mmCIF file of C-alpha atoms in Angstrom:
data_model
loop_
_atom_site.group_PDB
_atom_site.id
_atom_site.type_symbol
_atom_site.label_atom_id
_atom_site.label_comp_id
_atom_site.label_asym_id
_atom_site.label_seq_id
_atom_site.Cartn_x
_atom_site.Cartn_y
_atom_site.Cartn_z
ATOM 1 C CA MET A 61 48.942 94.152 48.084
ATOM 2 C CA SER A 62 48.889 90.572 48.855
ATOM 3 C CA CYS A 63 46.305 88.372 50.209
ATOM 4 C CA THR A 64 46.251 85.041 52.189
ATOM 5 C CA VAL A 65 43.284 82.152 51.622
ATOM 6 C CA ALA A 66 43.473 79.679 54.344
ATOM 7 C CA ILE A 67 41.823 76.285 53.607
ATOM 8 C CA PRO A 68 41.502 74.231 56.385
ATOM 9 C CA SER A 69 41.810 70.461 55.682
ATOM 10 C CA SER A 70 41.642 70.896 51.996
ATOM 11 C CA PRO A 71 42.195 67.508 50.018
ATOM 12 C CA VAL A 72 43.690 69.438 47.463
ATOM 13 C CA PHE A 73 45.952 71.849 49.267
ATOM 14 C CA SER A 74 48.472 71.470 51.752
ATOM 15 C CA PRO A 75 47.423 72.312 55.355
ATOM 16 C CA SER A 76 49.849 75.091 55.629
ATOM 17 C CA ARG A 77 48.682 78.329 54.574
ATOM 18 C CA ARG A 78 50.665 80.010 51.744
ATOM 19 C CA PRO A 79 50.007 83.608 50.873
ATOM 20 C CA LEU A 80 48.406 83.994 47.314
ATOM 21 C CA SER A 81 49.972 87.285 45.539
ATOM 22 C CA CYS A 82 47.218 89.483 44.161
ATOM 23 C CA LYS A 83 49.461 91.579 42.550
ATOM 24 C CA ALA A 84 52.333 91.207 40.068
ATOM 25 C CA ALA A 85 55.337 90.095 41.706
ATOM 26 C CA SER A 86 57.299 93.329 41.802
ATOM 27 C CA ALA A 87 54.608 94.802 44.086
ATOM 28 C CA SER A 88 55.875 95.571 47.601
ATOM 29 C CA PRO A 89 55.035 92.400 49.731
ATOM 30 C CA GLU A 90 52.766 93.406 52.688
ATOM 31 C CA PRO A 91 52.137 91.132 55.737
ATOM 32 C CA ALA A 92 49.882 88.324 55.850
ATOM 33 C CA VAL A 93 46.886 88.285 57.421
ATOM 34 C CA ALA A 94 46.140 85.085 59.031
ATOM 35 C CA ALA A 95 42.928 83.257 58.830
ATOM 36 C CA SER A 96 40.961 82.325 61.892
ATOM 37 C CA PRO A 97 40.737 78.377 62.492
ATOM 38 C CA GLY A 98 36.804 78.028 62.243
ATOM 39 C CA PRO A 99 34.996 76.583 59.571
ATOM 40 C CA ALA A 100 36.246 76.407 55.786
ATOM 41 C CA SER A 101 33.346 78.070 54.598
ATOM 42 C CA ALA A 102 34.753 80.950 56.419
ATOM 43 C CA ALA A 103 38.026 80.698 54.592
ATOM 44 C CA ALA A 104 36.249 80.576 51.413
ATOM 45 C CA PRO A 105 33.724 83.776 51.306
ATOM 46 C CA ALA A 106 30.665 83.245 48.923
ATOM 47 C CA GLY A 107 31.698 84.091 45.198
ATOM 48 C CA SER A 108 34.978 82.910 45.744
ATOM 49 C CA PRO A 109 36.421 79.974 43.290
ATOM 50 C CA LEU A 110 37.829 78.337 45.957
ATOM 51 C CA ARG A 111 34.849 77.826 47.945
ATOM 52 C CA PRO A 112 33.847 74.719 46.458
ATOM 53 C CA PHE A 113 36.804 72.852 47.746
ATOM 54 C CA ALA A 114 36.212 74.709 51.008
ATOM 55 C CA LEU A 115 32.991 73.132 51.505
ATOM 56 C CA ARG A 116 34.106 69.718 50.523
ATOM 57 C CA ALA A 117 36.646 70.030 52.998
ATOM 58 C CA LEU A 118 34.151 70.581 55.439
ATOM 59 C CA LEU A 119 32.107 67.860 54.772
ATOM 60 C CA ARG A 120 34.933 65.511 54.753
ATOM 61 C CA GLU A 121 36.423 66.763 58.216
ATOM 62 C CA GLU A 122 37.161 64.445 60.708
ATOM 63 C CA PRO A 123 38.256 64.864 64.440
ATOM 64 C CA SER A 124 42.185 64.143 65.263
ATOM 65 C CA PRO A 125 42.593 62.559 68.888
ATOM 66 C CA SER A 126 46.325 63.873 68.638
ATOM 67 C CA SER A 127 45.510 67.137 67.560
ATOM 68 C CA SER A 128 43.381 69.862 69.082
ATOM 69 C CA PRO A 129 42.846 73.603 68.116
ATOM 70 C CA GLN A 130 45.229 76.199 68.599
ATOM 71 C CA PRO A 131 45.048 79.893 68.800
ATOM 72 C CA ALA A 132 45.972 81.319 65.661
ATOM 73 C CA SER A 133 49.090 83.152 65.081
ATOM 74 C CA GLY A 134 51.342 84.649 62.575
ATOM 75 C CA ALA A 135 54.006 82.070 63.609
ATOM 76 C CA ALA A 136 51.503 79.446 63.559
ATOM 77 C CA VAL A 137 49.851 80.106 60.357
ATOM 78 C CA ALA A 138 53.498 79.833 58.731
ATOM 79 C CA SER A 139 54.693 76.745 60.012
ATOM 80 C CA ALA A 140 51.975 74.120 60.930
ATOM 81 C CA PRO A 141 48.208 73.341 60.120
ATOM 82 C CA ALA A 142 45.473 74.605 62.558
ATOM 83 C CA GLY A 143 42.354 72.890 63.405
ATOM 84 C CA PRO A 144 41.621 69.556 62.725
ATOM 85 C CA VAL A 145 43.460 66.990 60.673
ATOM 86 C CA LEU A 146 41.947 65.303 57.439
ATOM 87 C CA LYS A 147 41.866 61.412 57.114
ATOM 88 C CA ARG A 148 41.291 60.287 53.724
ATOM 89 C CA ARG A 149 38.238 57.466 54.115
ATOM 90 C CA ARG A 150 39.028 54.112 52.501
ATOM 91 C CA PRO A 151 36.206 52.738 50.519
ATOM 92 C CA ALA A 152 34.581 49.728 52.691
ATOM 93 C CA PRO A 153 35.404 46.555 51.425
ATOM 94 C CA LEU A 154 33.212 44.410 48.946
ATOM 95 C CA VAL A 155 32.288 41.594 50.498
ATOM 96 C CA VAL A 156 30.278 38.747 48.603
ATOM 97 C CA PRO A 157 27.899 37.240 50.399
ATOM 98 C CA ALA A 158 27.871 33.384 51.290
ATOM 99 C CA ALA A 159 24.393 33.641 50.215
ATOM 100 C CA GLY A 160 25.729 34.357 46.543
ATOM 101 C CA ALA A 161 28.359 32.057 46.438
ATOM 102 C CA THR A 162 25.699 29.342 47.098
ATOM 103 C CA ALA A 163 23.470 30.418 44.491
ATOM 104 C CA ALA A 164 25.857 30.566 42.146
ATOM 105 C CA ALA A 165 26.836 27.036 42.957
ATOM 106 C CA ALA A 166 23.217 26.012 42.824
ATOM 107 C CA ALA A 167 22.670 27.837 39.424
ATOM 108 C CA ALA A 168 25.907 25.609 37.958
ATOM 109 C CA ALA A 169 24.362 22.478 39.622
ATOM 110 C CA ALA A 170 21.416 23.175 37.497
ATOM 111 C CA VAL A 171 23.041 23.628 34.357
ATOM 112 C CA ALA A 172 24.822 20.333 34.784
ATOM 113 C CA ALA A 173 21.906 18.661 35.640
ATOM 114 C CA VAL A 174 20.258 19.676 31.984
ATOM 115 C CA GLU A 175 23.216 19.069 30.277
ATOM 116 C CA ALA A 176 23.321 15.346 31.895
ATOM 117 C CA ASP A 177 19.446 14.845 31.140
ATOM 118 C CA PRO A 178 19.193 11.380 29.354
ATOM 119 C CA ARG A 179 16.251 12.560 27.631
ATOM 120 C CA ASN A 180 18.462 15.253 25.808
ATOM 121 C CA GLU A 181 18.887 12.978 22.998
ATOM 122 C CA VAL A 182 16.617 9.872 22.567
ATOM 123 C CA GLU A 183 16.247 7.235 20.061
ATOM 124 C CA GLU A 184 13.295 4.621 19.819
ATOM 125 C CA GLU A 185 12.659 2.340 17.079
ATOM 126 C CA GLY A 186 10.441 -0.660 16.292
ATOM 127 C CA GLU A 187 9.285 -2.720 13.237
ATOM 128 C CA GLU A 188 7.556 -0.195 11.505
ATOM 129 C CA PHE A 189 8.378 3.070 13.073
ATOM 130 C CA ALA A 190 12.143 5.111 13.870
ATOM 131 C CA ALA A 191 11.812 8.005 16.520
ATOM 132 C CA TYR A 192 14.663 10.625 16.972
ATOM 133 C CA CYS A 193 14.495 13.688 19.602
ATOM 134 C CA ARG A 194 17.282 16.097 20.469
ATOM 135 C CA ARG A 195 17.506 18.972 22.897
ATOM 136 C CA GLY A 196 18.115 22.518 20.967
ATOM 137 C CA LYS A 197 21.451 23.698 20.551
ATOM 138 C CA GLY A 198 22.857 26.118 23.311
ATOM 139 C CA ARG A 199 19.623 26.054 25.428
ATOM 140 C CA ARG A 200 21.524 26.265 28.431
ATOM 141 C CA ARG A 201 19.496 25.821 31.455
ATOM 142 C CA VAL A 202 16.276 24.771 29.294
ATOM 143 C CA GLU A 203 15.434 21.143 29.637
ATOM 144 C CA MET A 204 14.282 19.379 26.664
ATOM 145 C CA GLU A 205 10.457 20.121 26.373
ATOM 146 C CA ASP A 206 9.736 17.859 23.316
ATOM 147 C CA ARG A 207 8.210 14.072 23.886
ATOM 148 C CA HIS A 208 7.281 11.480 21.436
ATOM 149 C CA VAL A 209 4.853 8.379 21.784
ATOM 150 C CA ALA A 210 4.952 5.201 19.757
ATOM 151 C CA LYS A 211 2.183 2.502 20.901
ATOM 152 C CA VAL A 212 2.203 0.142 18.357
ATOM 153 C CA ALA A 213 -0.877 -2.144 20.085
ATOM 154 C CA LEU A 214 -3.281 0.568 21.055
ATOM 155 C CA GLY A 215 -4.888 -0.423 23.994
ATOM 156 C CA GLY A 216 -4.007 -4.027 23.702
ATOM 157 C CA ASP A 217 -5.155 -4.036 20.151
ATOM 158 C CA PRO A 218 -2.605 -4.995 17.739
ATOM 159 C CA GLN A 219 -4.309 -3.784 15.084
ATOM 160 C CA VAL A 220 -4.317 -0.329 16.137
ATOM 161 C CA ALA A 221 -1.149 1.752 16.408
ATOM 162 C CA PHE A 222 -0.822 5.357 18.062
ATOM 163 C CA PHE A 223 2.429 7.908 17.287
ATOM 164 C CA GLY A 224 2.699 11.374 18.151
ATOM 165 C CA VAL A 225 4.911 14.416 18.572
ATOM 166 C CA LEU A 226 4.157 16.883 21.718
ATOM 167 C CA ASP A 227 6.133 20.109 21.393
ATOM 168 C CA GLY A 228 6.205 21.643 24.990
ATOM 169 C CA HIS A 229 6.222 25.527 25.520
ATOM 170 C CA GLY A 230 7.316 27.218 29.145
ATOM 171 C CA GLY A 231 8.234 23.902 30.382
ATOM 172 C CA LYS A 232 7.945 20.092 29.652
ATOM 173 C CA ASN A 233 4.780 19.346 31.953
ATOM 174 C CA ALA A 234 2.173 19.493 29.250
ATOM 175 C CA ALA A 235 4.143 17.751 26.968
ATOM 176 C CA GLU A 236 5.221 14.799 29.202
ATOM 177 C CA PHE A 237 1.649 14.782 30.672
ATOM 178 C CA ALA A 238 0.138 14.351 27.044
ATOM 179 C CA ALA A 239 2.866 11.737 26.031
ATOM 180 C CA GLU A 240 1.961 9.768 28.989
ATOM 181 C CA ASN A 241 -1.751 9.801 28.984
ATOM 182 C CA MET A 242 -3.107 10.819 25.716
ATOM 183 C CA PRO A 243 -2.626 7.250 24.321
ATOM 184 C CA LYS A 244 -4.519 5.950 27.227
ATOM 185 C CA PHE A 245 -7.093 8.140 27.103
ATOM 186 C CA MET A 246 -7.798 7.553 23.298
ATOM 187 C CA ALA A 247 -7.821 3.645 24.187
ATOM 188 C CA GLU A 248 -10.799 4.553 26.496
ATOM 189 C CA GLU A 249 -12.889 6.317 24.054
ATOM 190 C CA LEU A 250 -12.411 3.776 21.291
ATOM 191 C CA LYS A 251 -13.503 0.833 23.773
ATOM 192 C CA VAL A 252 -16.514 3.237 24.504
ATOM 193 C CA ASN A 253 -17.403 4.088 20.961
ATOM 194 C CA GLY A 254 -17.088 0.997 18.911
ATOM 195 C CA GLY A 255 -13.896 1.622 17.566
ATOM 196 C CA GLU A 256 -15.077 4.807 15.786
ATOM 197 C CA ILE A 257 -11.424 6.582 15.657
ATOM 198 C CA GLU A 258 -11.994 10.044 14.514
ATOM 199 C CA GLY A 259 -14.476 10.975 17.392
ATOM 200 C CA ALA A 260 -12.264 9.066 20.223
ATOM 201 C CA VAL A 261 -9.125 10.955 19.084
ATOM 202 C CA LYS A 262 -11.227 14.349 19.479
ATOM 203 C CA ARG A 263 -12.310 13.554 22.728
ATOM 204 C CA GLY A 264 -8.597 12.244 23.626
ATOM 205 C CA TYR A 265 -7.222 15.790 22.996
ATOM 206 C CA LEU A 266 -9.547 17.018 25.018
ATOM 207 C CA LYS A 267 -9.715 15.007 27.844
ATOM 208 C CA THR A 268 -5.799 15.258 27.973
ATOM 209 C CA ASP A 269 -6.646 19.355 28.160
ATOM 210 C CA GLU A 270 -8.919 18.869 30.871
ATOM 211 C CA GLU A 271 -6.840 16.767 32.921
ATOM 212 C CA PHE A 272 -4.032 18.543 32.696
ATOM 213 C CA LEU A 273 -5.482 21.914 33.753
ATOM 214 C CA LYS A 274 -6.725 20.259 36.797
ATOM 215 C CA ARG A 275 -2.980 20.064 37.866
ATOM 216 C CA ASP A 276 -2.794 23.576 38.003
ATOM 217 C CA GLU A 277 0.748 23.572 36.392
ATOM 218 C CA SER A 278 2.192 26.170 34.003
ATOM 219 C CA GLY A 279 2.706 25.709 30.165
ATOM 220 C CA GLY A 280 1.287 24.081 27.322
ATOM 221 C CA ALA A 281 2.077 21.816 24.067
ATOM 222 C CA CYS A 282 1.414 21.447 20.609
ATOM 223 C CA CYS A 283 0.172 18.112 19.341
ATOM 224 C CA VAL A 284 0.368 16.122 16.036
ATOM 225 C CA THR A 285 -0.740 12.360 16.445
ATOM 226 C CA ALA A 286 -1.292 9.288 13.987
ATOM 227 C CA VAL A 287 -3.367 6.804 14.264
ATOM 228 C CA LEU A 288 -3.376 3.742 12.305
ATOM 229 C CA GLN A 289 -5.157 0.851 11.592
ATOM 230 C CA LYS A 290 -5.462 -1.609 8.163
ATOM 231 C CA GLY A 291 -6.133 0.575 5.700
ATOM 232 C CA GLY A 292 -7.047 3.908 7.701
ATOM 233 C CA LEU A 293 -5.110 6.753 8.844
ATOM 234 C CA VAL A 294 -6.540 9.506 11.235
ATOM 235 C CA VAL A 295 -4.055 12.643 11.572
ATOM 236 C CA SER A 296 -4.431 15.038 13.872
ATOM 237 C CA ASN A 297 -3.034 18.120 15.137
ATOM 238 C CA ALA A 298 -3.495 21.337 17.621
ATOM 239 C CA GLY A 299 -0.465 23.574 17.377
ATOM 240 C CA ASP A 300 2.503 23.837 14.730
ATOM 241 C CA CYS A 301 3.825 20.216 14.769
ATOM 242 C CA ARG A 302 3.140 18.775 11.680
ATOM 243 C CA ALA A 303 2.473 15.278 9.420
ATOM 244 C CA VAL A 304 3.954 15.027 5.990
ATOM 245 C CA LEU A 305 2.792 12.070 3.751
ATOM 246 C CA SER A 306 5.055 10.922 1.140
ATOM 247 C CA ARG A 307 3.051 9.221 -1.438
ATOM 248 C CA ALA A 308 4.896 7.879 -4.111
ATOM 249 C CA GLY A 309 7.671 10.443 -3.346
ATOM 250 C CA LYS A 310 5.485 13.577 -3.259
ATOM 251 C CA ALA A 311 5.084 15.659 -0.079
ATOM 252 C CA GLU A 312 1.634 15.952 1.135
ATOM 253 C CA ALA A 313 0.804 17.680 4.145
ATOM 254 C CA LEU A 314 -1.734 16.840 6.400
ATOM 255 C CA THR A 315 -2.166 18.878 8.603
ATOM 256 C CA SER A 316 -2.233 22.737 9.027
ATOM 257 C CA ASP A 317 -0.165 24.791 11.370
ATOM 258 C CA HIS A 318 -2.344 26.662 14.099
ATOM 259 C CA ARG A 319 -0.395 29.725 14.170
ATOM 260 C CA ALA A 320 -1.460 33.105 15.564
ATOM 261 C CA SER A 321 -0.932 34.706 11.904
ATOM 262 C CA ARG A 322 -3.286 32.236 10.341
ATOM 263 C CA GLU A 323 -6.526 34.401 9.130
ATOM 264 C CA ASP A 324 -9.159 31.889 10.785
ATOM 265 C CA GLU A 325 -7.629 31.316 13.622
ATOM 266 C CA LYS A 326 -6.876 35.196 14.068
ATOM 267 C CA GLU A 327 -10.841 35.602 13.347
ATOM 268 C CA ARG A 328 -11.782 32.924 16.070
ATOM 269 C CA ILE A 329 -10.018 34.545 18.764
ATOM 270 C CA GLU A 330 -11.075 38.000 17.968
ATOM 271 C CA ASN A 331 -14.711 36.607 18.066
ATOM 272 C CA LEU A 332 -14.089 35.539 21.518
ATOM 273 C CA GLY A 333 -13.045 38.821 22.616
ATOM 274 C CA GLY A 334 -8.965 38.230 22.555
ATOM 275 C CA PHE A 335 -6.166 39.911 20.173
ATOM 276 C CA VAL A 336 -3.586 38.965 17.902
ATOM 277 C CA VAL A 337 -0.669 41.336 17.392
ATOM 278 C CA ASN A 338 2.477 41.376 15.492
ATOM 279 C CA TYR A 339 5.361 41.377 18.320
ATOM 280 C CA ARG A 340 9.125 41.706 16.947
ATOM 281 C CA GLY A 341 8.041 40.333 13.687
ATOM 282 C CA THR A 342 5.974 37.219 14.934
ATOM 283 C CA TRP A 343 1.767 37.578 15.471
ATOM 284 C CA ARG A 344 1.133 36.378 18.999
ATOM 285 C CA VAL A 345 -2.146 35.553 21.244
ATOM 286 C CA GLN A 346 -2.760 38.494 23.642
ATOM 287 C CA GLY A 347 0.649 39.477 22.615
ATOM 288 C CA SER A 348 2.195 36.263 24.196
ATOM 289 C CA LEU A 349 1.978 32.662 22.294
ATOM 290 C CA ALA A 350 2.921 32.300 18.839
ATOM 291 C CA VAL A 351 0.300 29.084 18.412
ATOM 292 C CA SER A 352 -3.641 29.416 18.645
ATOM 293 C CA ARG A 353 -4.220 25.596 19.342
ATOM 294 C CA GLY A 354 -2.931 23.227 22.374
ATOM 295 C CA ILE A 355 -3.073 21.328 25.369
ATOM 296 C CA GLY A 356 -2.358 23.600 28.588
ATOM 297 C CA ASP A 357 -1.755 27.312 28.755
ATOM 298 C CA ALA A 358 -4.168 27.704 31.408
ATOM 299 C CA HIS A 359 -3.601 31.740 31.573
ATOM 300 C CA LEU A 360 -4.858 31.785 27.551
ATOM 301 C CA LYS A 361 -7.193 28.852 27.879
ATOM 302 C CA GLN A 362 -10.026 31.228 26.406
ATOM 303 C CA TRP A 363 -8.401 31.500 23.297
ATOM 304 C CA ILE A 364 -5.915 28.649 22.983
ATOM 305 C CA VAL A 365 -8.346 25.517 22.172
ATOM 306 C CA ALA A 366 -7.150 21.753 22.196
ATOM 307 C CA ASP A 367 -9.612 20.938 19.805
ATOM 308 C CA PRO A 368 -7.717 19.378 16.621
ATOM 309 C CA ASP A 369 -8.109 19.459 13.062
ATOM 310 C CA THR A 370 -8.440 16.193 11.705
ATOM 311 C CA ARG A 371 -7.738 14.159 8.744
ATOM 312 C CA THR A 372 -9.055 10.536 7.548
ATOM 313 C CA LEU A 373 -7.452 9.130 4.534
ATOM 314 C CA LEU A 374 -6.718 5.661 3.204
ATOM 315 C CA VAL A 375 -3.310 4.102 3.400
ATOM 316 C CA ASP A 376 -2.753 2.447 -0.598
ATOM 317 C CA GLN A 377 0.159 1.317 -2.132
ATOM 318 C CA GLN A 378 1.437 4.994 -2.857
ATOM 319 C CA CYS A 379 1.666 5.717 0.678
ATOM 320 C CA GLU A 380 5.296 5.059 1.496
ATOM 321 C CA PHE A 381 6.165 6.894 4.834
ATOM 322 C CA LEU A 382 4.782 9.743 7.157
ATOM 323 C CA ILE A 383 6.732 12.279 8.883
ATOM 324 C CA LEU A 384 5.698 13.356 12.311
ATOM 325 C CA ALA A 385 7.752 16.143 13.199
ATOM 326 C CA SER A 386 8.031 19.543 16.076
ATOM 327 C CA ASP A 387 8.180 22.930 14.456
ATOM 328 C CA GLY A 388 12.038 22.801 15.223
ATOM 329 C CA LEU A 389 12.296 20.568 11.695
ATOM 330 C CA TRP A 390 9.828 22.426 9.774
ATOM 331 C CA ASP A 391 11.267 25.834 10.662
ATOM 332 C CA LYS A 392 14.102 24.842 8.217
ATOM 333 C CA ILE A 393 12.930 22.617 5.915
ATOM 334 C CA ASP A 394 10.295 22.768 3.809
ATOM 335 C CA ASN A 395 7.911 19.611 3.089
ATOM 336 C CA GLN A 396 9.164 18.103 -0.398
ATOM 337 C CA GLU A 397 13.014 18.460 1.039
ATOM 338 C CA ALA A 398 12.086 16.547 4.064
ATOM 339 C CA VAL A 399 10.563 13.560 2.029
ATOM 340 C CA ASP A 400 13.767 13.898 -0.782
ATOM 341 C CA LEU A 401 16.600 13.686 2.131
ATOM 342 C CA ALA A 402 14.619 10.623 3.724
ATOM 343 C CA ARG A 403 13.112 8.917 1.127
ATOM 344 C CA PRO A 404 16.430 7.110 -0.070
ATOM 345 C CA LEU A 405 16.642 5.531 3.372
ATOM 346 C CA CYS A 406 13.194 4.796 3.599
ATOM 347 C CA THR A 407 12.536 2.637 0.730
ATOM 348 C CA ASN A 408 14.344 -0.573 2.166
ATOM 349 C CA ASN A 409 11.991 -0.804 5.128
ATOM 350 C CA ASP A 410 15.142 -0.981 7.105
ATOM 351 C CA LYS A 411 14.865 -0.017 10.917
ATOM 352 C CA ALA A 412 18.612 1.225 10.515
ATOM 353 C CA SER A 413 17.876 3.104 7.638
ATOM 354 C CA ARG A 414 14.806 4.853 9.168
ATOM 355 C CA MET A 415 16.606 5.825 12.144
ATOM 356 C CA ALA A 416 19.504 7.372 9.984
ATOM 357 C CA ALA A 417 16.655 9.390 7.785
ATOM 358 C CA CYS A 418 15.421 10.814 11.283
ATOM 359 C CA ARG A 419 18.901 11.476 12.534
ATOM 360 C CA MET A 420 19.662 13.445 8.807
ATOM 361 C CA LEU A 421 16.520 15.431 9.189
ATOM 362 C CA THR A 422 17.502 16.723 12.415
ATOM 363 C CA GLU A 423 20.988 17.566 11.780
ATOM 364 C CA THR A 424 20.501 19.168 8.534
ATOM 365 C CA SER A 425 17.887 21.822 10.250
ATOM 366 C CA ILE A 426 20.556 22.252 13.206
ATOM 367 C CA SER A 427 23.092 23.176 10.727
ATOM 368 C CA ARG A 428 20.947 25.696 9.087
ATOM 369 C CA GLY A 429 20.934 27.289 12.237
ATOM 370 C CA SER A 430 17.815 25.401 14.601
ATOM 371 C CA THR A 431 18.153 25.982 18.172
ATOM 372 C CA ASP A 432 14.742 24.796 19.030
ATOM 373 C CA ASP A 433 14.137 21.154 20.329
ATOM 374 C CA ILE A 434 13.799 18.743 17.227
ATOM 375 C CA SER A 435 11.523 15.417 17.387
ATOM 376 C CA VAL A 436 11.000 13.583 14.104
ATOM 377 C CA VAL A 437 9.173 9.943 13.961
ATOM 378 C CA ILE A 438 8.831 8.194 10.763
ATOM 379 C CA ILE A 439 6.346 5.454 10.395
ATOM 380 C CA GLN A 440 6.227 2.815 7.122
ATOM 381 C CA LEU A 441 2.772 2.499 6.089
ATOM 382 C CA GLN A 442 3.168 -0.525 4.013
ATOM 383 C CA LYS A 443 1.985 -2.781 6.730
ATOM 384 C CA PHE A 444 -1.404 -0.557 7.105
ATOM 385 C CA THR A 445 -2.222 -0.334 3.508
ATOM 386 C CA SER A 446 -5.600 -1.794 2.236
ATOM 387 C CA SER A 447 -4.737 -4.169 0.329
#
């Protein structure tokens, strides 16, 4: 006995119906039974191993305008397909919208603008200082967020000089605002308070923070500053920028980094209702920011304060030079090494040599893998000694 299975319009089998032998080839053949040209599911009853193909064919059926259903006959079964003819559908063409091309062009333009920004590398020098800033290596589409300040006559007073490094995070806004306005606020405070520097510096930090928050802009900035007058030095910081003094060749850190990992800072934040957690190896305030003080950061202002730590000291003959730098430097170079690298170039009190020292420190940090923005300011202290 032989049986015939017809699968109309199957994409797998030929449209012609062929008998499938249900016995050995030696068995006597019997007349084939033609299947009705009805739905594909009728040709493959439930339980048949061919039923999935029949169902697939049914779902893919398309009527053909050139063919019409014909009654089934034995001759038709053997010679021509019955029922509608299947057409294989082509996938829809992939069309890139014009908006996508516009967005890609805009992104490329943004990258080009960042790369061409003149602030990616900045040099400034004077009779007693040199400053060098460089955008982090490989930071595509991320603008230079560091800024520096050098005012050799703060508020018009030639006896007072102000220097600072400001390291922005979450954008350049806070660092740029502080660089432009903090010297002005401090000069105003000095006039109001009769030249008392330490209090004026603290109020200058707080005023800078207050005025920046009024702008309702995102981001924040870490700061380290130095105010110099004859015989005196006032160094302040909020965040992880650092000041290091070379005293007869020995490094002396004048600031302590405000990081969330510091126990006293962690305790202060927790007492204010916040928390500090270790996220991917770094302690962060509210799981977000690794520093615990700074300008801005409005969304964390309850815990990220702008109140600086301040230290005042006399400038004597052993005080050679002061290094102010952002954490992009200090993450790869320790305090004593920085002094050892810079000192041979700073002992002659030469402008070109000071700039070379700033560059050397920056390039050394980059060679060790730093990808952060780096800003370095070196100030010669001989002019400000008490004798």
